[in-house]
Coordinates of C-alpha atoms in Angstrom, one line a residue:
Chain A
M1 CA 70.9 -29.3 -37.2
T2 CA 72.2 -29.6 -40.7
L3 CA 70.5 -28.2 -43.7
F4 CA 69.5 -31.7 -44.8
T5 CA 67.8 -32.3 -41.5
W6 CA 65.8 -29.2 -42.0
I7 CA 64.8 -30.2 -45.5
D8 CA 63.7 -33.6 -44.2
L9 CA 61.7 -32.0 -41.5
V10 CA 59.9 -29.8 -44.0
Y11 CA 59.2 -32.8 -46.2
L12 CA 57.8 -34.5 -43.1
L13 CA 55.5 -31.5 -42.6
A14 CA 54.4 -31.8 -46.3
V15 CA 53.7 -35.5 -45.8
I16 CA 51.4 -34.7 -42.9
G17 CA 49.8 -32.0 -45.0
F18 CA 49.1 -34.6 -47.8
I19 CA 47.6 -37.1 -45.4
L20 CA 45.3 -34.5 -43.9
A21 CA 44.5 -33.3 -47.4
L22 CA 43.3 -36.7 -48.5
K23 CA 41.4 -37.1 -45.3
G24 CA 39.7 -33.7 -45.9
L25 CA 38.9 -34.6 -49.5
G26 CA 36.8 -37.4 -48.2
S27 CA 34.3 -35.2 -46.3
P28 CA 32.0 -32.7 -48.0
K29 CA 32.6 -30.1 -45.4
F30 CA 36.4 -30.0 -45.4
A31 CA 37.1 -31.1 -49.0
R32 CA 38.0 -27.6 -50.2
Q33 CA 40.2 -26.9 -47.2
G34 CA 41.8 -30.3 -47.7
N35 CA 42.7 -29.5 -51.3
L36 CA 44.1 -26.1 -50.3
L37 CA 46.1 -27.7 -47.5
G38 CA 47.6 -30.1 -50.0
A39 CA 48.5 -27.3 -52.3
A40 CA 50.2 -25.5 -49.4
A41 CA 52.1 -28.6 -48.4
A42 CA 53.3 -29.0 -52.0
T43 CA 54.3 -25.4 -52.3
L44 CA 56.3 -25.6 -49.0
A45 CA 58.1 -28.8 -50.1
I46 CA 58.9 -27.3 -53.5
A47 CA 60.2 -24.1 -52.0
M48 CA 62.4 -26.1 -49.6
T49 CA 63.8 -28.1 -52.5
F50 CA 65.4 -24.9 -53.8
A51 CA 67.6 -25.0 -50.7
I52 CA 69.3 -28.2 -51.5
P53 CA 72.9 -27.3 -52.4
S54 CA 73.0 -29.2 -55.7
V55 CA 69.8 -27.5 -56.8
R56 CA 70.7 -24.1 -55.4
H57 CA 74.1 -24.1 -57.1
A58 CA 73.0 -25.7 -60.4
G59 CA 73.6 -22.4 -62.3
G60 CA 72.3 -22.8 -65.8
R61 CA 70.3 -25.8 -64.9
L62 CA 68.6 -23.8 -62.1
I63 CA 67.5 -21.3 -64.7
L64 CA 66.3 -24.0 -67.0
M65 CA 64.4 -25.5 -64.1
V66 CA 62.6 -22.2 -63.3
V67 CA 61.9 -21.7 -67.0
A68 CA 60.2 -25.1 -67.2
M69 CA 58.2 -24.4 -64.1
V70 CA 57.0 -21.0 -65.4
I71 CA 56.1 -22.6 -68.8
G72 CA 54.2 -25.4 -67.0
A73 CA 52.3 -23.0 -64.8
L74 CA 51.4 -20.7 -67.7
I75 CA 49.9 -23.7 -69.5
A76 CA 48.3 -25.5 -66.5
V77 CA 46.5 -22.6 -64.8
P78 CA 44.5 -21.3 -67.8
A79 CA 43.8 -24.9 -68.9
A80 CA 42.5 -25.8 -65.5
R81 CA 40.5 -22.6 -65.1
R82 CA 38.8 -22.7 -68.5
V83 CA 38.0 -26.4 -68.8
K84 CA 34.3 -27.0 -68.9
M85 CA 32.8 -29.0 -66.1
T86 CA 31.8 -31.6 -68.6
A87 CA 35.3 -32.0 -69.8
M88 CA 36.7 -32.5 -66.2
P89 CA 37.5 -36.2 -66.6
Q90 CA 39.6 -35.5 -69.7
M91 CA 41.5 -32.8 -67.8
V92 CA 42.2 -35.1 -64.9
A93 CA 43.4 -37.8 -67.3
I94 CA 45.9 -35.3 -68.9
F95 CA 47.3 -34.0 -65.6
N96 CA 47.6 -37.6 -64.5
G97 CA 49.4 -38.7 -67.7
V98 CA 52.0 -36.0 -67.5
G99 CA 52.7 -36.8 -63.9
G100 CA 53.4 -40.4 -65.0
G101 CA 55.6 -39.1 -67.7
A102 CA 57.5 -37.0 -65.2
A103 CA 58.0 -39.9 -62.9
A104 CA 59.3 -42.1 -65.8
L105 CA 61.7 -39.3 -66.9
V106 CA 63.0 -39.0 -63.3
S107 CA 63.7 -42.7 -63.1
L108 CA 65.3 -42.7 -66.5
D109 CA 67.5 -39.7 -65.7
A110 CA 68.4 -41.3 -62.3
F111 CA 69.5 -44.4 -64.2
L112 CA 71.7 -42.3 -66.6
I113 CA 73.3 -40.5 -63.7
L114 CA 73.8 -43.8 -61.9
T115 CA 75.4 -45.6 -64.8
Q116 CA 77.3 -42.7 -66.5
Y117 CA 78.4 -40.2 -63.9
D118 CA 79.0 -42.8 -61.2
A119 CA 80.6 -45.2 -63.7
S120 CA 83.6 -45.5 -61.4
V121 CA 81.7 -47.4 -58.8
G122 CA 80.9 -50.1 -61.3
K123 CA 77.5 -51.7 -62.0
P124 CA 74.7 -50.5 -59.8
A125 CA 73.1 -52.8 -57.3
V126 CA 70.2 -54.9 -58.6
Y127 CA 67.6 -53.3 -56.4
R128 CA 68.5 -49.8 -57.7
I129 CA 68.0 -51.0 -61.3
V130 CA 64.7 -52.6 -60.3
E131 CA 63.5 -49.3 -58.8
V132 CA 64.3 -47.6 -62.1
I133 CA 62.6 -50.2 -64.2
L134 CA 59.4 -50.0 -62.1
G135 CA 59.3 -46.2 -62.3
V136 CA 59.9 -46.2 -66.1
L137 CA 57.4 -49.0 -66.7
I138 CA 54.5 -47.8 -64.6
G139 CA 55.1 -44.1 -65.5
C140 CA 55.1 -44.9 -69.3
V141 CA 52.0 -47.1 -69.1
S142 CA 50.2 -44.3 -67.1
L143 CA 51.3 -41.6 -69.6
S144 CA 50.2 -43.4 -72.8
G145 CA 47.2 -45.0 -71.2
S146 CA 46.0 -41.6 -70.0
A147 CA 46.5 -40.2 -73.4
I148 CA 44.2 -42.8 -74.9
A149 CA 41.7 -42.3 -72.2
F150 CA 41.7 -38.6 -73.1
V151 CA 41.0 -39.2 -76.8
K152 CA 38.3 -41.6 -75.9
L153 CA 36.5 -39.2 -73.5
Q154 CA 37.0 -36.3 -75.9
E155 CA 35.4 -38.6 -78.5
L156 CA 38.3 -38.2 -80.9
I157 CA 38.1 -41.9 -81.3
T158 CA 35.1 -44.2 -80.6
G159 CA 34.1 -44.8 -77.0
R160 CA 33.5 -48.4 -77.9
P161 CA 36.0 -51.0 -77.0
I162 CA 38.5 -51.4 -79.8
T163 CA 39.3 -55.0 -80.6
Y164 CA 41.3 -56.6 -83.4
P165 CA 42.3 -60.1 -84.4
G166 CA 45.2 -61.5 -82.4
Q167 CA 44.8 -58.9 -79.7
Q168 CA 45.6 -61.3 -76.9
V169 CA 48.7 -62.6 -78.8
I170 CA 50.0 -59.1 -79.4
N171 CA 49.4 -58.2 -75.7
A172 CA 51.2 -61.3 -74.6
I173 CA 54.2 -60.6 -77.0
V174 CA 54.5 -57.0 -75.8
G175 CA 54.2 -58.1 -72.1
L176 CA 56.9 -60.8 -72.5
A177 CA 59.2 -58.5 -74.4
I178 CA 59.0 -56.0 -71.6
V179 CA 59.8 -58.7 -69.0
G180 CA 62.7 -59.9 -71.2
L181 CA 64.1 -56.4 -71.6
A182 CA 63.7 -55.7 -67.9
I183 CA 65.7 -58.8 -67.0
A184 CA 68.3 -57.9 -69.6
T185 CA 68.5 -54.4 -68.2
I186 CA 69.1 -55.8 -64.7
L187 CA 71.8 -58.1 -65.9
T188 CA 73.7 -55.5 -68.1
A189 CA 72.6 -52.1 -66.8
N190 CA 72.5 -51.1 -70.5
V191 CA 70.7 -47.8 -71.2
A192 CA 69.6 -48.8 -74.7
L193 CA 67.7 -51.8 -73.3
L194 CA 66.0 -49.6 -70.7
V195 CA 64.9 -47.1 -73.4
A196 CA 63.6 -50.0 -75.6
M197 CA 61.6 -51.1 -72.5
A198 CA 60.3 -47.6 -72.0
V199 CA 59.0 -47.5 -75.6
L200 CA 57.3 -50.9 -75.3
S201 CA 55.8 -49.7 -72.0
L202 CA 54.2 -46.8 -73.9
V203 CA 52.9 -49.3 -76.4
L204 CA 51.5 -51.5 -73.5
G205 CA 49.6 -48.5 -72.1
V206 CA 47.9 -48.0 -75.5
I207 CA 47.0 -51.6 -76.1
F208 CA 45.9 -51.9 -72.4
V209 CA 43.4 -49.1 -72.8
L210 CA 42.1 -49.5 -76.3
P211 CA 39.8 -52.5 -75.5
I212 CA 38.2 -50.8 -72.5
G213 CA 34.8 -49.4 -73.3
G214 CA 33.8 -45.7 -72.9
A215 CA 31.5 -46.4 -69.9
D216 CA 34.4 -47.9 -68.0
V217 CA 36.9 -45.2 -68.7
P218 CA 36.2 -43.5 -65.3
V219 CA 37.3 -46.6 -63.5
L220 CA 40.3 -46.7 -65.8
I221 CA 41.4 -43.1 -65.0
S222 CA 41.2 -43.9 -61.3
L223 CA 43.4 -46.9 -61.9
L224 CA 45.9 -44.9 -64.0
N225 CA 45.9 -42.3 -61.2
S226 CA 46.9 -45.0 -58.8
F227 CA 49.6 -46.2 -61.3
T228 CA 51.1 -42.7 -61.5
G229 CA 51.2 -42.6 -57.7
L230 CA 53.2 -45.9 -57.7
A231 CA 55.5 -44.6 -60.4
V232 CA 56.2 -41.5 -58.3
A233 CA 56.9 -43.8 -55.3
A234 CA 59.3 -45.8 -57.4
S235 CA 61.2 -42.7 -58.5
G236 CA 61.2 -41.7 -54.8
F237 CA 63.1 -45.0 -54.1
S238 CA 65.6 -44.2 -56.8
L239 CA 66.2 -40.7 -55.3
G240 CA 66.0 -41.9 -51.7
N241 CA 63.3 -39.3 -51.2
N242 CA 60.8 -40.1 -48.4
L243 CA 58.4 -37.4 -49.6
L244 CA 58.0 -38.9 -53.0
I245 CA 57.7 -42.4 -51.6
V246 CA 55.0 -41.5 -49.1
A247 CA 53.0 -39.1 -51.4
G248 CA 53.2 -41.6 -54.3
T249 CA 52.2 -44.6 -52.2
L250 CA 49.3 -42.7 -50.5
V251 CA 47.9 -42.0 -54.0
G252 CA 48.7 -45.5 -55.3
A253 CA 47.0 -47.2 -52.4
S254 CA 44.0 -44.9 -52.1
G255 CA 43.6 -45.0 -55.9
I256 CA 43.4 -48.7 -56.0
L257 CA 40.8 -48.7 -53.2
L258 CA 38.9 -45.9 -55.1
T259 CA 39.1 -47.9 -58.3
R260 CA 37.6 -51.0 -56.5
M261 CA 34.8 -48.9 -55.0
M262 CA 34.0 -47.6 -58.5
S263 CA 33.9 -50.9 -60.1
K264 CA 31.7 -52.1 -57.2
A265 CA 29.3 -49.3 -57.9
M266 CA 29.0 -50.8 -61.4
G267 CA 28.4 -54.3 -59.9
R268 CA 31.5 -55.7 -61.5
S269 CA 34.9 -56.8 -60.5
L270 CA 37.9 -54.8 -61.5
A271 CA 39.2 -57.7 -63.6
N272 CA 35.9 -57.8 -65.5
V273 CA 36.1 -54.1 -66.2
L274 CA 39.6 -54.2 -67.5
F275 CA 39.6 -57.4 -69.5
S276 CA 36.1 -58.2 -70.7
A277 CA 36.2 -55.9 -73.8
F278 CA 33.0 -54.6 -72.5
G279 CA 30.3 -53.9 -75.0
S280 CA 32.0 -55.5 -78.0
V281 CA 29.2 -58.0 -78.3
V282 CA 26.5 -55.5 -77.9
T283 CA 27.5 -53.0 -80.5
A284 CA 26.5 -55.5 -83.2
A285 CA 23.0 -55.8 -81.5
G286 CA 22.6 -52.2 -80.7
G287 CA 23.2 -50.8 -84.1
A288 CA 25.7 -48.1 -84.8
D289 CA 23.3 -45.1 -85.0
G290 CA 20.2 -46.4 -83.2
S291 CA 18.2 -46.6 -86.4
A292 CA 18.5 -50.4 -86.5
D293 CA 15.6 -50.8 -84.0
S294 CA 12.4 -49.8 -85.7
R295 CA 9.9 -50.6 -82.9
P296 CA 7.5 -47.8 -82.2
V297 CA 8.1 -45.5 -79.2
R298 CA 5.6 -43.0 -77.8
A299 CA 6.8 -39.4 -78.3
G300 CA 4.9 -36.8 -76.3
T301 CA 4.6 -33.0 -76.5
P302 CA 6.1 -30.7 -73.9
E303 CA 2.6 -29.6 -73.0
D304 CA 1.4 -33.1 -72.2
I305 CA 4.4 -33.8 -70.1
G306 CA 4.3 -30.4 -68.4
V307 CA 0.7 -31.1 -67.3
L308 CA 1.7 -34.6 -66.1
M309 CA 4.4 -33.2 -63.9
A310 CA 2.5 -30.1 -62.7
Y311 CA -0.2 -32.3 -61.2
A312 CA 2.0 -35.0 -59.9
R313 CA 2.8 -35.5 -56.2
K314 CA 6.3 -36.7 -56.6
V315 CA 8.7 -36.2 -59.4
V316 CA 12.1 -37.8 -59.5
I317 CA 14.7 -36.2 -61.9
I318 CA 17.3 -38.7 -63.0
P319 CA 20.1 -36.8 -64.7
G320 CA 22.8 -38.3 -66.9
Y321 CA 25.7 -37.2 -69.0
G322 CA 23.3 -35.8 -71.7
L323 CA 22.2 -33.2 -69.2
A324 CA 25.8 -32.1 -68.8
V325 CA 26.6 -32.1 -72.5
A326 CA 23.6 -29.8 -73.1
Q327 CA 24.7 -27.6 -70.1
A328 CA 21.1 -28.0 -69.0
Q329 CA 21.8 -28.3 -65.2
H330 CA 20.6 -24.7 -64.6
I331 CA 17.3 -25.1 -66.5
A332 CA 16.8 -28.4 -64.8
R333 CA 17.0 -26.7 -61.4
E334 CA 14.6 -24.0 -62.7
L335 CA 12.1 -26.7 -63.6
A336 CA 12.5 -28.4 -60.2
D337 CA 12.1 -25.1 -58.4
L338 CA 8.9 -24.3 -60.3
L339 CA 7.4 -27.7 -59.5
M340 CA 8.3 -27.3 -55.8
E341 CA 6.6 -24.0 -55.8
R342 CA 3.5 -25.8 -56.9
G343 CA 3.8 -28.2 -54.0
V344 CA 5.2 -31.1 -56.0
E345 CA 7.8 -33.1 -54.1
V346 CA 11.0 -33.2 -56.3
F347 CA 14.4 -34.7 -55.8
Y348 CA 17.3 -35.8 -58.0
A349 CA 18.3 -39.5 -58.0
I350 CA 22.0 -39.7 -58.6
H351 CA 23.5 -42.9 -59.9
P352 CA 27.0 -43.4 -58.6
V353 CA 28.5 -43.4 -62.1
A354 CA 26.2 -40.9 -63.7
G355 CA 28.2 -38.6 -65.9
R356 CA 31.6 -39.9 -66.7
M357 CA 33.3 -40.1 -63.3
P358 CA 31.8 -41.1 -60.0
G359 CA 30.3 -38.1 -58.3
H360 CA 30.6 -36.2 -61.6
M361 CA 26.9 -35.4 -61.6
N362 CA 27.0 -34.0 -58.1
V363 CA 29.7 -31.6 -59.3
L364 CA 27.6 -30.5 -62.3
L365 CA 24.4 -30.0 -60.2
A366 CA 26.4 -28.2 -57.5
E367 CA 27.5 -25.8 -60.3
A368 CA 23.8 -25.0 -60.8
N369 CA 23.4 -24.3 -57.1
V370 CA 21.1 -27.3 -56.5
P371 CA 21.1 -27.8 -52.7
Y372 CA 22.6 -31.0 -51.3
D373 CA 19.4 -32.1 -49.7
E374 CA 17.6 -32.4 -53.0
L375 CA 20.2 -34.9 -54.3
K376 CA 19.6 -38.5 -53.3
E377 CA 22.1 -41.2 -53.9
M378 CA 20.8 -44.3 -55.7
D379 CA 20.4 -46.5 -52.6
E380 CA 18.4 -43.8 -50.9
A381 CA 16.3 -43.0 -54.0
N382 CA 15.3 -46.5 -55.1
P383 CA 12.9 -47.3 -52.2
E384 CA 11.0 -44.1 -53.2
M385 CA 10.7 -45.0 -56.8
P386 CA 7.5 -47.0 -56.7
T387 CA 5.7 -44.0 -55.1
A388 CA 7.0 -41.6 -57.7
D389 CA 4.4 -40.3 -60.2
V390 CA 6.9 -39.3 -62.8
A391 CA 10.5 -40.3 -63.3
L392 CA 12.1 -37.7 -65.5
V393 CA 15.2 -39.1 -67.1
V394 CA 17.3 -36.4 -68.6
G395 CA 20.1 -37.5 -70.8
A396 CA 20.6 -40.7 -68.9
N397 CA 20.3 -44.2 -70.4
D398 CA 22.6 -47.0 -69.1
T399 CA 22.0 -46.1 -65.5
V400 CA 18.3 -46.8 -65.7
N401 CA 18.5 -49.7 -68.1
P402 CA 16.5 -52.6 -66.6
A403 CA 18.6 -55.0 -68.7
A404 CA 21.1 -54.7 -65.8
N405 CA 18.5 -56.5 -63.6
N406 CA 16.8 -58.9 -65.9
T407 CA 19.0 -59.8 -68.9
P408 CA 21.7 -62.1 -67.7
G409 CA 23.5 -62.0 -71.1
S410 CA 23.8 -58.2 -71.1
P411 CA 27.2 -56.7 -70.5
I412 CA 25.8 -54.4 -67.8
Y413 CA 24.0 -57.3 -66.1
G414 CA 24.5 -56.9 -62.3
M415 CA 25.2 -53.2 -62.4
P416 CA 22.9 -51.5 -59.9
I417 CA 20.5 -49.1 -61.6
V418 CA 18.1 -46.3 -60.6
H419 CA 14.7 -48.0 -60.8
A420 CA 13.0 -45.6 -63.1
D421 CA 10.9 -48.5 -64.4
Q422 CA 9.0 -48.7 -61.1
A423 CA 7.7 -45.1 -61.3
K424 CA 4.1 -44.7 -62.4
A425 CA 5.2 -42.8 -65.6
I426 CA 8.5 -42.4 -67.2
V427 CA 9.6 -39.5 -69.3
F428 CA 12.8 -39.6 -71.3
L429 CA 14.4 -36.5 -72.5
K430 CA 16.9 -37.7 -75.2
R431 CA 18.5 -36.4 -78.3
S432 CA 17.8 -39.5 -80.3
M433 CA 17.2 -43.2 -80.0
R434 CA 21.0 -43.7 -79.9
P435 CA 22.1 -46.1 -77.2
G436 CA 24.0 -44.8 -74.2
F437 CA 27.7 -44.7 -73.7
A438 CA 27.9 -48.4 -73.1
G439 CA 26.3 -48.9 -76.5
I440 CA 23.4 -51.0 -75.3
D441 CA 19.8 -50.9 -76.2
N442 CA 17.4 -49.9 -73.5
E443 CA 14.1 -51.8 -73.2
L444 CA 12.7 -49.1 -71.0
L445 CA 12.4 -46.7 -74.0
F446 CA 9.7 -49.1 -75.5
D447 CA 7.8 -49.5 -72.2
P448 CA 4.1 -48.5 -72.5
K449 CA 4.6 -46.3 -69.4
T450 CA 7.3 -44.3 -71.2
T451 CA 7.0 -41.1 -73.1
M452 CA 9.8 -39.7 -75.1
L453 CA 10.6 -36.1 -75.7
F454 CA 13.3 -35.7 -78.3
G455 CA 15.7 -32.9 -78.6
D456 CA 18.6 -31.1 -76.9
A457 CA 18.0 -31.4 -73.1
K458 CA 18.4 -27.6 -72.6
D459 CA 15.8 -26.9 -75.2
T460 CA 13.3 -29.5 -74.1
L461 CA 13.6 -28.5 -70.5
S462 CA 12.9 -24.9 -71.4
K463 CA 9.8 -26.0 -73.2
L464 CA 8.8 -28.0 -70.1
V465 CA 9.3 -25.0 -67.9
A466 CA 7.0 -23.0 -70.1
A467 CA 4.5 -25.8 -70.2
V468 CA 4.5 -26.1 -66.4
K469 CA 4.1 -22.4 -66.0
S470 CA 0.9 -22.4 -68.1
A471 CA -0.5 -25.6 -66.7
Chain B
M1 CA 71.1 -55.0 -49.7
N2 CA 71.9 -52.2 -47.3
V3 CA 69.8 -50.7 -44.5
G4 CA 68.6 -47.8 -46.7
I5 CA 66.4 -49.9 -48.9
I6 CA 64.8 -51.6 -46.0
E7 CA 64.0 -48.3 -44.4
L8 CA 62.5 -47.0 -47.6
L9 CA 60.4 -50.2 -48.0
T10 CA 59.1 -49.8 -44.4
I11 CA 58.0 -46.3 -45.2
F12 CA 56.4 -47.6 -48.4
V13 CA 54.4 -50.3 -46.6
L14 CA 53.2 -47.9 -43.8
A15 CA 52.2 -45.3 -46.4
A16 CA 50.2 -47.9 -48.3
F17 CA 48.2 -48.7 -45.1
V18 CA 47.6 -45.0 -44.4
G19 CA 46.5 -44.4 -47.9
I20 CA 43.9 -47.2 -47.8
E21 CA 42.7 -46.2 -44.3
V22 CA 42.3 -42.5 -45.2
V23 CA 39.9 -43.0 -48.1
S24 CA 38.0 -46.0 -46.8
K25 CA 34.9 -44.0 -45.9
V26 CA 34.4 -41.6 -48.7
P27 CA 30.9 -40.9 -49.9
S28 CA 30.5 -41.5 -53.6
I29 CA 29.7 -37.9 -54.3
L30 CA 33.3 -37.0 -53.5
H31 CA 34.9 -39.7 -55.6
T32 CA 35.6 -37.3 -58.5
P33 CA 37.2 -34.5 -56.3
L34 CA 39.1 -37.2 -54.4
M35 CA 40.5 -38.6 -57.6
S36 CA 41.4 -35.2 -58.8
G37 CA 42.9 -34.1 -55.5
S38 CA 45.0 -37.2 -55.2
N39 CA 46.1 -36.7 -58.8
A40 CA 47.4 -33.3 -57.7
I41 CA 49.2 -34.8 -54.8
H42 CA 51.3 -37.1 -56.9
G43 CA 52.4 -34.0 -58.8
I44 CA 54.9 -33.6 -55.9
V45 CA 57.1 -35.6 -58.2
L46 CA 58.1 -32.1 -59.1
V47 CA 60.4 -32.2 -56.1
G48 CA 62.0 -35.3 -57.6
T49 CA 62.4 -33.7 -61.0
M50 CA 64.2 -30.7 -59.3
T51 CA 66.7 -32.8 -57.5
I52 CA 67.4 -34.9 -60.6
M53 CA 67.9 -31.6 -62.5
G54 CA 70.4 -30.6 -59.8
Q55 CA 72.4 -33.8 -60.4
A56 CA 72.1 -33.8 -64.2
H57 CA 75.3 -33.6 -66.3
G58 CA 75.4 -33.3 -70.1
T59 CA 72.8 -32.4 -72.7
V60 CA 70.8 -35.6 -72.6
Q61 CA 70.3 -35.7 -68.8
V62 CA 69.6 -32.0 -68.6
T63 CA 67.1 -32.2 -71.5
L64 CA 65.3 -35.1 -69.9
G65 CA 65.3 -33.2 -66.6
F66 CA 63.9 -30.1 -68.2
F67 CA 60.9 -32.0 -69.6
A68 CA 60.4 -33.8 -66.4
V69 CA 60.2 -30.5 -64.5
L70 CA 57.8 -29.2 -67.1
L71 CA 55.5 -32.2 -67.0
A72 CA 55.5 -32.4 -63.2
T73 CA 54.6 -28.7 -63.0
L74 CA 51.6 -29.2 -65.2
N75 CA 50.6 -32.1 -62.9
V76 CA 50.9 -30.3 -59.6
V77 CA 49.7 -26.8 -60.6
G78 CA 46.9 -28.0 -62.9
G79 CA 45.8 -30.7 -60.5
F80 CA 45.3 -28.4 -57.5
V81 CA 43.7 -25.7 -59.6
V82 CA 41.2 -28.0 -61.3
T83 CA 40.3 -29.7 -58.0
D84 CA 39.7 -26.3 -56.3
R85 CA 37.4 -25.3 -59.2
M86 CA 35.5 -28.5 -58.7
L87 CA 35.1 -28.1 -54.9
E88 CA 34.3 -24.4 -55.2
M89 CA 30.9 -25.5 -56.4
F90 CA 30.3 -27.7 -53.4
K91 CA 28.4 -25.5 -51.1
A92 CA 26.4 -27.1 -48.3
K93 CA 23.3 -24.9 -48.7
P94 CA 23.7 -21.7 -50.8
A95 CA 22.0 -18.7 -49.4
D96 CA 21.0 -17.2 -52.7
R97 CA 20.0 -19.7 -55.3
A98 CA 20.2 -17.3 -58.2
T99 CA 21.5 -18.9 -61.4
S100 CA 25.3 -18.6 -61.6
P101 CA 26.2 -15.5 -63.8
E102 CA 28.7 -17.5 -65.7
S103 CA 26.3 -20.1 -66.9
R104 CA 27.5 -20.8 -70.3
S105 CA 25.6 -21.1 -73.5
A106 CA 24.5 -24.5 -74.7
E107 CA 27.0 -26.4 -76.6
S108 CA 25.6 -28.0 -79.7
A109 CA 26.3 -31.7 -79.1
D110 CA 27.0 -34.1 -81.9
G111 CA 23.7 -35.8 -81.8
A112 CA 21.7 -32.6 -82.1
A113 CA 21.5 -33.2 -85.8
K114 CA 19.6 -36.4 -85.2
P115 CA 16.4 -35.5 -83.3
G116 CA 14.7 -38.8 -84.1
A117 CA 11.0 -38.8 -84.0
S118 CA 8.9 -35.6 -83.9
S119 CA 7.8 -33.9 -80.7

């Protein structure tokens, strides 16, 4: 067998590893092994790539390559190790964006090599240019789109949809310009045209993401993840590399399915998520800082609420992103344990999009060692809500907003919610009356059954623990 | 069109079906790790950046290749490490339920300055 056959065989092994890794990631039992298997497959494939003669004998370029890899690893490992669990979505967005950027650069470089070094063979075939265009276009959109998703999640800019006059016209112009430049590139194989298209693709990524509301950013990251996969597949076409095509396509296809499952969890179609400028109507009604609504709410003391829970039969804890921001998952578990010791039935009702990514809340509670069997997914928890004595909503808002069920005009209408409103009493632990991430007012806050306890979730939960202890 | 592109397209189509099949029955609790893990898998574009670097000639191509390798390394290394950290915390039923020693101090969130009504 020749060296290249060996390399292809190793790549095939890596492909099998990736498929099994994805399979493993889908099951709670094997998820970690799945990820490790994926990492092993990637390491194997990368090691084998050093055996390719053009890489092995690249001299100075080989050194540069290793330098770039060392720098990358030195940045990536500490960043990934130190990131807080709450900031996980941003981190994934960044790693996704740079992957898209890498794929775009590969396609661009492949085009340069094709047109400059191989100039003797004349203009490249149309399909080769199309492969390059797709890699550059999708990779650039993913790069700049992920960057904007990052600044939205990091709250460097508002989480609300950003709209401006003539938005549709500008989008259309950019889109048409990209199509025009792509056709011109195909006809002329001119590098300058391709670079111009790359720049416009970066612009497209930005204007595509700006009007998407903060609450929808998780769906968006999943979609951009899928895009990067497709960009990698496109660069695989340019290089004639099966490994890149399969790995990229696996991620591209599974990412699109995952994106659909996520928008379904919000009761909306993907098109609606992406193009409705979600929340822009609501911000006007909701008031920027929550002070606009002056209706009275009932604020309770920790002691009252502590007694209420200590003598309840069933308490349902509904955690939201506020719990995570306050790093209150440990103290929440302490409260739950304390109640269970007193014989109260306690479980956590987890909305599929609680937190900022699907399953995000499960990760956070797992960090606090909350056992799996105390976590109930929304569909499992809802039938039990009418028999719950207390629904303790910790830093959640949109995921319990009854407007999703009974206000057809509301932007979240149709999204399934945890039915906190059906519990006999509802307790909200909230920092303020500020609306949730979607920027929508919540009628439940004004419900006569509702008691508010304002403050940082960690602080108020500690007070509740003390109150339950002395109850 | 030569045979090469058709073969590649065949692989592409088959991989798409496998990708859809493999994630079709994932519980929603694992959506985040799955997204993160698949994010790491497309970091294998590093292999592509290495081959392109091997073929690169002249300053422009080598510079582009250098940054491509750098970005791809960030993707693949960071992706797998961050996913592992996420999954590290998924334990079926921990034997000791003591609070994790590395529980971090509370971050003061932006809204803390606005407590609203009194307690």
